[in-house]
Structures are given as structure tokens and as C-alpha cells.
Amino acid sequence: MEREVLIVGAGPAGIATAACLNLHSIPNVVLEKEDCLGSLWKKKSYDCLNLHLGREFCQLPHLPFPKHAPNFISKTEFIRYLDEYAEKFKVILKYQTCVKSASYDKNSMTWQVIACNTLTNKNEKYSSRFLVVATGENSEGYIPQIPGLHKFKGKTIHSMSYKSGTKYKEKSVLVVGSGNSGMEIAYDLAKHGANASIVIRNKLHIMTREQMFLGMKLAQYLPLKLVDKLIVMLAKLTFGDLSKYGILRPRDGPLKLKAETGRSSVIDVYRAISSIQESKVLFINGMSESFDAIIFATGYRSTANQWLKDGKETLNEEGFPKKGFPNQWKGSNGLYFAGFARKGLAGISMDAVKIANDIKKAY
């Protein structure tokens, strides 16, 4: 199959890029290994998930959320939005098509892509002038290597397999990872009657969603340093001194950290794990505790460097573009990256618009 543009991945980044290309009347197709678009949201997210930022920072290009929509969009509402988005912009999707390799052919000046049709288990060949890698930051769940983990007698899962705390009632559950997902899962477990504990390795900010929303609005008009000082002060008034619980704040403010590292503040303890002995977890401070289950909210990894054969000069070992923001979206020979800015849905929207406009110039 020949197309002007091949897009790999039907998450928000993939369908946003396709929509922007369609508005320029540039033929494209989105290859997706799952049987639906937005599979991370539909299949691999917990039930109580809400978007952590205000809706204006989470909408995709050319389709704002309705004015009557809540400021913080629920998982169900966002999935509906993604489906409506793909339908409105007539995104062409080819499901159950798992890309195995992509390489640039200098003679034909095209990208040659081999993908497996998981329905027939047969390989299919695609050719295109432009290739957009839209598998993003969250391709594959990551669980760190911990001595003794394979001998743990309880249940271990990654957060992408967690749905709700219903089945964990009256069980001791350790959540590893103190980002937004880890904190929300720990709260959900406690709400359902579990004895929930959480591992906090590093210093972190704990903010309300409203405080982060205020900060992002003010950052459009005021220096980031000043805005960080203001919302950290508000957080201190809200939560008080959390150091007595082992939670320490970083020196840099939450918005600066997000801009430089892509790490989000925790919205709405134990120290790091040293090893695991059957049902007992040992921590670096010498404490130990028995648990029935461990849930790893330890993030995701990009898998782009596993199939992008000409990616060694472009991608680092973690599967991210070597170029930092704001230049990470464009490679060479018609290669583009959508959703690798570490700036959430707002970054995805910026990438999609830039990629479509750049392809239009060369089309």
C-alpha cells in the first residue's frame, strides 16, 4: 500500500496529526496494533481516572471541548471526545496492524514499512514519502528490576492493568510510584477498604488540580519563577507541612520541573525498595512490611527504537528523539515524531500542527 504519509499509532498524537493532514488534503493512513483508537485510554487506564489539567490544555487541534464540559474531563468523556474527533476529521485507521520495521530507502526516497496483520498473522508492506512516529511516550509499561521480585508470593501488576480497588478490600497493597497515577490508585484503594501504602523515592510537589490550573493560566502572562512561588505558597496553605510524612518538596517549582523534565506534580510512606523476600518488602531505611499485592505505577517506555531501523542517529536509548523541545518533532528524510515533547496533550497538539504544516510545504 502506498500513501503520502504513514502514521504509526492511533492515540491522541496519531489521530491529531491525521486530522491536521486531512485539513490540508494530504492522503494518510494510521496504523494501529490494537483493535481501537486510544487503546491506552480505553484498555489500560483505571476507572476513576480524570485528566489532571484543565480542558483547554487537553484539547486536540481544531476541536475545543464544549463550553458546558467540566473543567477536568473524566476518562469516559475523553474517550468519547477521541472517537468524535476521529469521526469528525475522517481519520483513516487500520487496526490490528503491528509495525515490525521501518527503514528509509535512499534510492526511491521513501519509507519502507513492514507490519504484521494480527488477524491473518501475515506481513504487509507499506511505502510512503513521510513517516510519523506517533506511538508516543507511553508505548509499554515499565516495571523496575528489584532483587527478589520474581519470588514475591503476592500479586504484582503494572498500573495499566489496574481498574479499581474493589478486589483489594481488606488487603495490604503497596503502590510503587508517587506520580499522579500512583497517588490516585493509592487513594482509590483506600476508598475501597484496602490498607494502601505508597513508595516515595524522590522529592515532589503535591498540588490540587485547581492550583495547577491557576498556575498554567498565570504562566501565560507572568514569569514562571513568580508563578511557581505563588502556587507553592497556596499548596503549603492547603496541605501544611508534609515533611513529617516523609514528603519533601524539590527546590525548583512544579511548573519549572514540568517544563524541564516532563515530570508532573502529584495532584490531589515508604522510602525506596531495596529488595523483596517472598511476601515481605524491605526498604532502604531498614524497615520491612508484608503485602498481599504490589502495584507498579512506575510509568511507561517508548518502543520506537525497537522497530525504527534508521533511528539510531535520531533516537536515544530510551526511544526518545535526541533533539530536545521544541525541535524534537522533526527528524530527517521525511521522518517526524508526534507526542514526544513530554508536555502532555498540549505538546501533542503543537506537534500535530507543526508536522502537518511542514509536510504541506514539501507536498
PDB file of C-alpha atoms in Angstrom, residues 12-146:
ATOM      1  CA  PRO A  12      -4.206  11.238  20.565  1.00  0.00           C
ATOM      2  CA  ALA A  13      -0.920  12.090  18.777  1.00  0.00           C
ATOM      3  CA  GLY A  14      -1.685   9.892  15.776  1.00  0.00           C
ATOM      4  CA  ILE A  15      -5.267  10.974  15.196  1.00  0.00           C
ATOM      5  CA  ALA A  16      -4.421  14.654  15.803  1.00  0.00           C
ATOM      6  CA  THR A  17      -1.681  14.518  13.152  1.00  0.00           C
ATOM      7  CA  ALA A  18      -4.007  12.715  10.725  1.00  0.00           C
ATOM      8  CA  ALA A  19      -6.724  15.312  11.307  1.00  0.00           C
ATOM      9  CA  CYS A  20      -4.344  18.194  10.594  1.00  0.00           C
ATOM     10  CA  LEU A  21      -3.117  16.460   7.418  1.00  0.00           C
ATOM     11  CA  ASN A  22      -6.698  15.851   6.277  1.00  0.00           C
ATOM     12  CA  LEU A  23      -7.440  19.553   6.593  1.00  0.00           C
ATOM     13  CA  HIS A  24      -4.592  20.082   4.090  1.00  0.00           C
ATOM     14  CA  SER A  25      -5.998  17.275   1.844  1.00  0.00           C
ATOM     15  CA  ILE A  26      -2.807  15.212   2.244  1.00  0.00           C
ATOM     16  CA  PRO A  27      -3.502  11.433   1.964  1.00  0.00           C
ATOM     17  CA  ASN A  28      -2.513   9.461   5.048  1.00  0.00           C
ATOM     18  CA  VAL A  29      -3.325   6.326   6.992  1.00  0.00           C
ATOM     19  CA  VAL A  30      -2.880   5.494  10.680  1.00  0.00           C
ATOM     20  CA  LEU A  31      -1.526   2.040  11.551  1.00  0.00           C
ATOM     21  CA  GLU A  32      -2.592   0.779  14.983  1.00  0.00           C
ATOM     22  CA  LYS A  33      -1.635  -2.545  16.576  1.00  0.00           C
ATOM     23  CA  GLU A  34      -4.747  -2.687  18.795  1.00  0.00           C
ATOM     24  CA  ASP A  35      -8.383  -3.051  17.662  1.00  0.00           C
ATOM     25  CA  CYS A  36      -9.369   0.501  18.585  1.00  0.00           C
ATOM     26  CA  LEU A  37      -8.049   4.037  18.723  1.00  0.00           C
ATOM     27  CA  GLY A  38      -6.898   5.450  22.049  1.00  0.00           C
ATOM     28  CA  SER A  39      -6.232   1.955  23.412  1.00  0.00           C
ATOM     29  CA  LEU A  40      -4.207   3.278  26.366  1.00  0.00           C
ATOM     30  CA  TRP A  41      -7.306   5.172  27.495  1.00  0.00           C
ATOM     31  CA  LYS A  42      -9.841   2.500  26.617  1.00  0.00           C
ATOM     32  CA  LYS A  43      -8.000  -0.610  27.783  1.00  0.00           C
ATOM     33  CA  LYS A  44      -5.114   0.345  30.053  1.00  0.00           C
ATOM     34  CA  SER A  45      -6.345   3.032  32.433  1.00  0.00           C
ATOM     35  CA  TYR A  46      -8.084   2.863  35.792  1.00  0.00           C
ATOM     36  CA  ASP A  47     -11.792   3.616  36.170  1.00  0.00           C
ATOM     37  CA  CYS A  48     -11.509   6.733  38.365  1.00  0.00           C
ATOM     38  CA  LEU A  49      -9.058   8.494  36.043  1.00  0.00           C
ATOM     39  CA  ASN A  50      -9.661  12.161  35.270  1.00  0.00           C
ATOM     40  CA  LEU A  51      -7.478  14.473  33.214  1.00  0.00           C
ATOM     41  CA  HIS A  52      -5.292  16.357  35.660  1.00  0.00           C
ATOM     42  CA  LEU A  53      -5.195  19.622  33.733  1.00  0.00           C
ATOM     43  CA  GLY A  54      -7.981  21.973  32.699  1.00  0.00           C
ATOM     44  CA  ARG A  55      -9.798  21.105  29.474  1.00  0.00           C
ATOM     45  CA  GLU A  56      -8.261  23.991  27.488  1.00  0.00           C
ATOM     46  CA  PHE A  57      -4.825  22.369  27.966  1.00  0.00           C
ATOM     47  CA  CYS A  58      -6.088  18.934  26.878  1.00  0.00           C
ATOM     48  CA  GLN A  59      -7.988  19.542  23.650  1.00  0.00           C
ATOM     49  CA  LEU A  60      -6.669  18.478  20.261  1.00  0.00           C
ATOM     50  CA  PRO A  61      -6.257  20.851  17.279  1.00  0.00           C
ATOM     51  CA  HIS A  62      -9.384  22.345  15.698  1.00  0.00           C
ATOM     52  CA  LEU A  63     -11.887  20.839  18.154  1.00  0.00           C
ATOM     53  CA  PRO A  64     -12.267  22.507  21.569  1.00  0.00           C
ATOM     54  CA  PHE A  65     -14.290  20.854  24.292  1.00  0.00           C
ATOM     55  CA  PRO A  66     -17.865  22.155  24.593  1.00  0.00           C
ATOM     56  CA  LYS A  67     -18.305  25.145  26.905  1.00  0.00           C
ATOM     57  CA  HIS A  68     -20.627  23.103  29.117  1.00  0.00           C
ATOM     58  CA  ALA A  69     -17.992  20.381  29.652  1.00  0.00           C
ATOM     59  CA  PRO A  70     -16.459  20.162  33.153  1.00  0.00           C
ATOM     60  CA  ASN A  71     -13.090  21.833  33.607  1.00  0.00           C
ATOM     61  CA  PHE A  72     -11.466  18.487  34.463  1.00  0.00           C
ATOM     62  CA  ILE A  73     -12.520  15.868  31.930  1.00  0.00           C
ATOM     63  CA  SER A  74     -13.267  12.287  33.021  1.00  0.00           C
ATOM     64  CA  LYS A  75     -11.844   9.208  31.333  1.00  0.00           C
ATOM     65  CA  THR A  76     -15.249   8.370  29.813  1.00  0.00           C
ATOM     66  CA  GLU A  77     -15.709  11.884  28.454  1.00  0.00           C
ATOM     67  CA  PHE A  78     -12.228  11.971  26.973  1.00  0.00           C
ATOM     68  CA  ILE A  79     -12.690   8.618  25.226  1.00  0.00           C
ATOM     69  CA  ARG A  80     -15.933   9.935  23.719  1.00  0.00           C
ATOM     70  CA  TYR A  81     -14.060  13.057  22.603  1.00  0.00           C
ATOM     71  CA  LEU A  82     -11.363  10.974  20.869  1.00  0.00           C
ATOM     72  CA  ASP A  83     -13.964   8.911  18.991  1.00  0.00           C
ATOM     73  CA  GLU A  84     -15.856  12.023  17.908  1.00  0.00           C
ATOM     74  CA  TYR A  85     -12.594  13.691  16.885  1.00  0.00           C
ATOM     75  CA  ALA A  86     -11.559  10.831  14.592  1.00  0.00           C
ATOM     76  CA  GLU A  87     -15.032  10.722  13.033  1.00  0.00           C
ATOM     77  CA  LYS A  88     -15.283  14.491  12.504  1.00  0.00           C
ATOM     78  CA  PHE A  89     -11.939  14.709  10.698  1.00  0.00           C
ATOM     79  CA  LYS A  90     -12.444  11.428   8.798  1.00  0.00           C
ATOM     80  CA  VAL A  91      -9.280   9.806  10.105  1.00  0.00           C
ATOM     81  CA  ILE A  92      -8.409   6.624   8.163  1.00  0.00           C
ATOM     82  CA  LEU A  93      -7.424   3.905  10.627  1.00  0.00           C
ATOM     83  CA  LYS A  94      -6.054   0.421  10.003  1.00  0.00           C
ATOM     84  CA  TYR A  95      -6.390  -1.597  13.181  1.00  0.00           C
ATOM     85  CA  GLN A  96      -4.592  -4.765  14.287  1.00  0.00           C
ATOM     86  CA  THR A  97      -1.581  -3.775  12.227  1.00  0.00           C
ATOM     87  CA  CYS A  98       1.618  -4.080  14.256  1.00  0.00           C
ATOM     88  CA  VAL A  99       4.641  -2.357  12.719  1.00  0.00           C
ATOM     89  CA  LYS A 100       7.706  -4.605  12.805  1.00  0.00           C
ATOM     90  CA  SER A 101      10.222  -2.428  10.973  1.00  0.00           C
ATOM     91  CA  ALA A 102      10.551   0.896   9.200  1.00  0.00           C
ATOM     92  CA  SER A 103      13.559   1.910   7.138  1.00  0.00           C
ATOM     93  CA  TYR A 104      14.385   4.656   4.658  1.00  0.00           C
ATOM     94  CA  ASP A 105      15.205   3.653   1.084  1.00  0.00           C
ATOM     95  CA  LYS A 106      17.574   6.238  -0.397  1.00  0.00           C
ATOM     96  CA  ASN A 107      17.020   5.099  -3.994  1.00  0.00           C
ATOM     97  CA  SER A 108      13.250   5.602  -4.012  1.00  0.00           C
ATOM     98  CA  MET A 109      13.414   8.274  -1.278  1.00  0.00           C
ATOM     99  CA  THR A 110      10.571   6.558   0.553  1.00  0.00           C
ATOM    100  CA  TRP A 111       9.948   4.882   3.888  1.00  0.00           C
ATOM    101  CA  GLN A 112       9.502   1.118   3.646  1.00  0.00           C
ATOM    102  CA  VAL A 113       7.373  -0.268   6.456  1.00  0.00           C
ATOM    103  CA  ILE A 114       6.666  -3.911   7.258  1.00  0.00           C
ATOM    104  CA  ALA A 115       3.718  -4.614   9.538  1.00  0.00           C
ATOM    105  CA  CYS A 116       2.030  -7.767  10.759  1.00  0.00           C
ATOM    106  CA  ASN A 117      -1.702  -8.111  10.282  1.00  0.00           C
ATOM    107  CA  THR A 118      -2.581  -9.736  13.611  1.00  0.00           C
ATOM    108  CA  LEU A 119      -5.851 -11.094  12.215  1.00  0.00           C
ATOM    109  CA  THR A 120      -4.183 -13.092   9.425  1.00  0.00           C
ATOM    110  CA  ASN A 121      -0.711 -13.272  11.006  1.00  0.00           C
ATOM    111  CA  LYS A 122       0.727 -12.200   7.642  1.00  0.00           C
ATOM    112  CA  ASN A 123       3.162  -9.396   6.932  1.00  0.00           C
ATOM    113  CA  GLU A 124       2.080  -6.389   4.885  1.00  0.00           C
ATOM    114  CA  LYS A 125       4.310  -3.865   3.119  1.00  0.00           C
ATOM    115  CA  TYR A 126       3.723  -0.118   3.080  1.00  0.00           C
ATOM    116  CA  SER A 127       5.540   2.687   1.312  1.00  0.00           C
ATOM    117  CA  SER A 128       5.351   6.427   1.978  1.00  0.00           C
ATOM    118  CA  ARG A 129       7.189   9.708   1.421  1.00  0.00           C
ATOM    119  CA  PHE A 130       6.679  10.705   5.032  1.00  0.00           C
ATOM    120  CA  LEU A 131       6.633   8.680   8.253  1.00  0.00           C
ATOM    121  CA  VAL A 132       5.154   9.948  11.520  1.00  0.00           C
ATOM    122  CA  VAL A 133       6.072   8.060  14.700  1.00  0.00           C
ATOM    123  CA  ALA A 134       3.084   8.671  16.972  1.00  0.00           C
ATOM    124  CA  THR A 135       3.490   5.811  19.419  1.00  0.00           C
ATOM    125  CA  GLY A 136       4.453   8.441  21.977  1.00  0.00           C
ATOM    126  CA  GLU A 137       5.935   8.221  25.446  1.00  0.00           C
ATOM    127  CA  ASN A 138       3.608   5.523  26.771  1.00  0.00           C
ATOM    128  CA  SER A 139       4.047   2.519  24.495  1.00  0.00           C
ATOM    129  CA  GLU A 140       4.961  -0.124  27.059  1.00  0.00           C
ATOM    130  CA  GLY A 141       4.508  -0.383  30.812  1.00  0.00           C
ATOM    131  CA  TYR A 142       7.764  -0.266  32.772  1.00  0.00           C
ATOM    132  CA  ILE A 143       8.475  -2.289  35.938  1.00  0.00           C
ATOM    133  CA  PRO A 144      11.896  -1.734  37.525  1.00  0.00           C
ATOM    134  CA  GLN A 145      14.178  -4.630  38.335  1.00  0.00           C
ATOM    135  CA  ILE A 146      14.057  -5.274  42.085  1.00  0.00           C
TER     136      ILE A 146
END
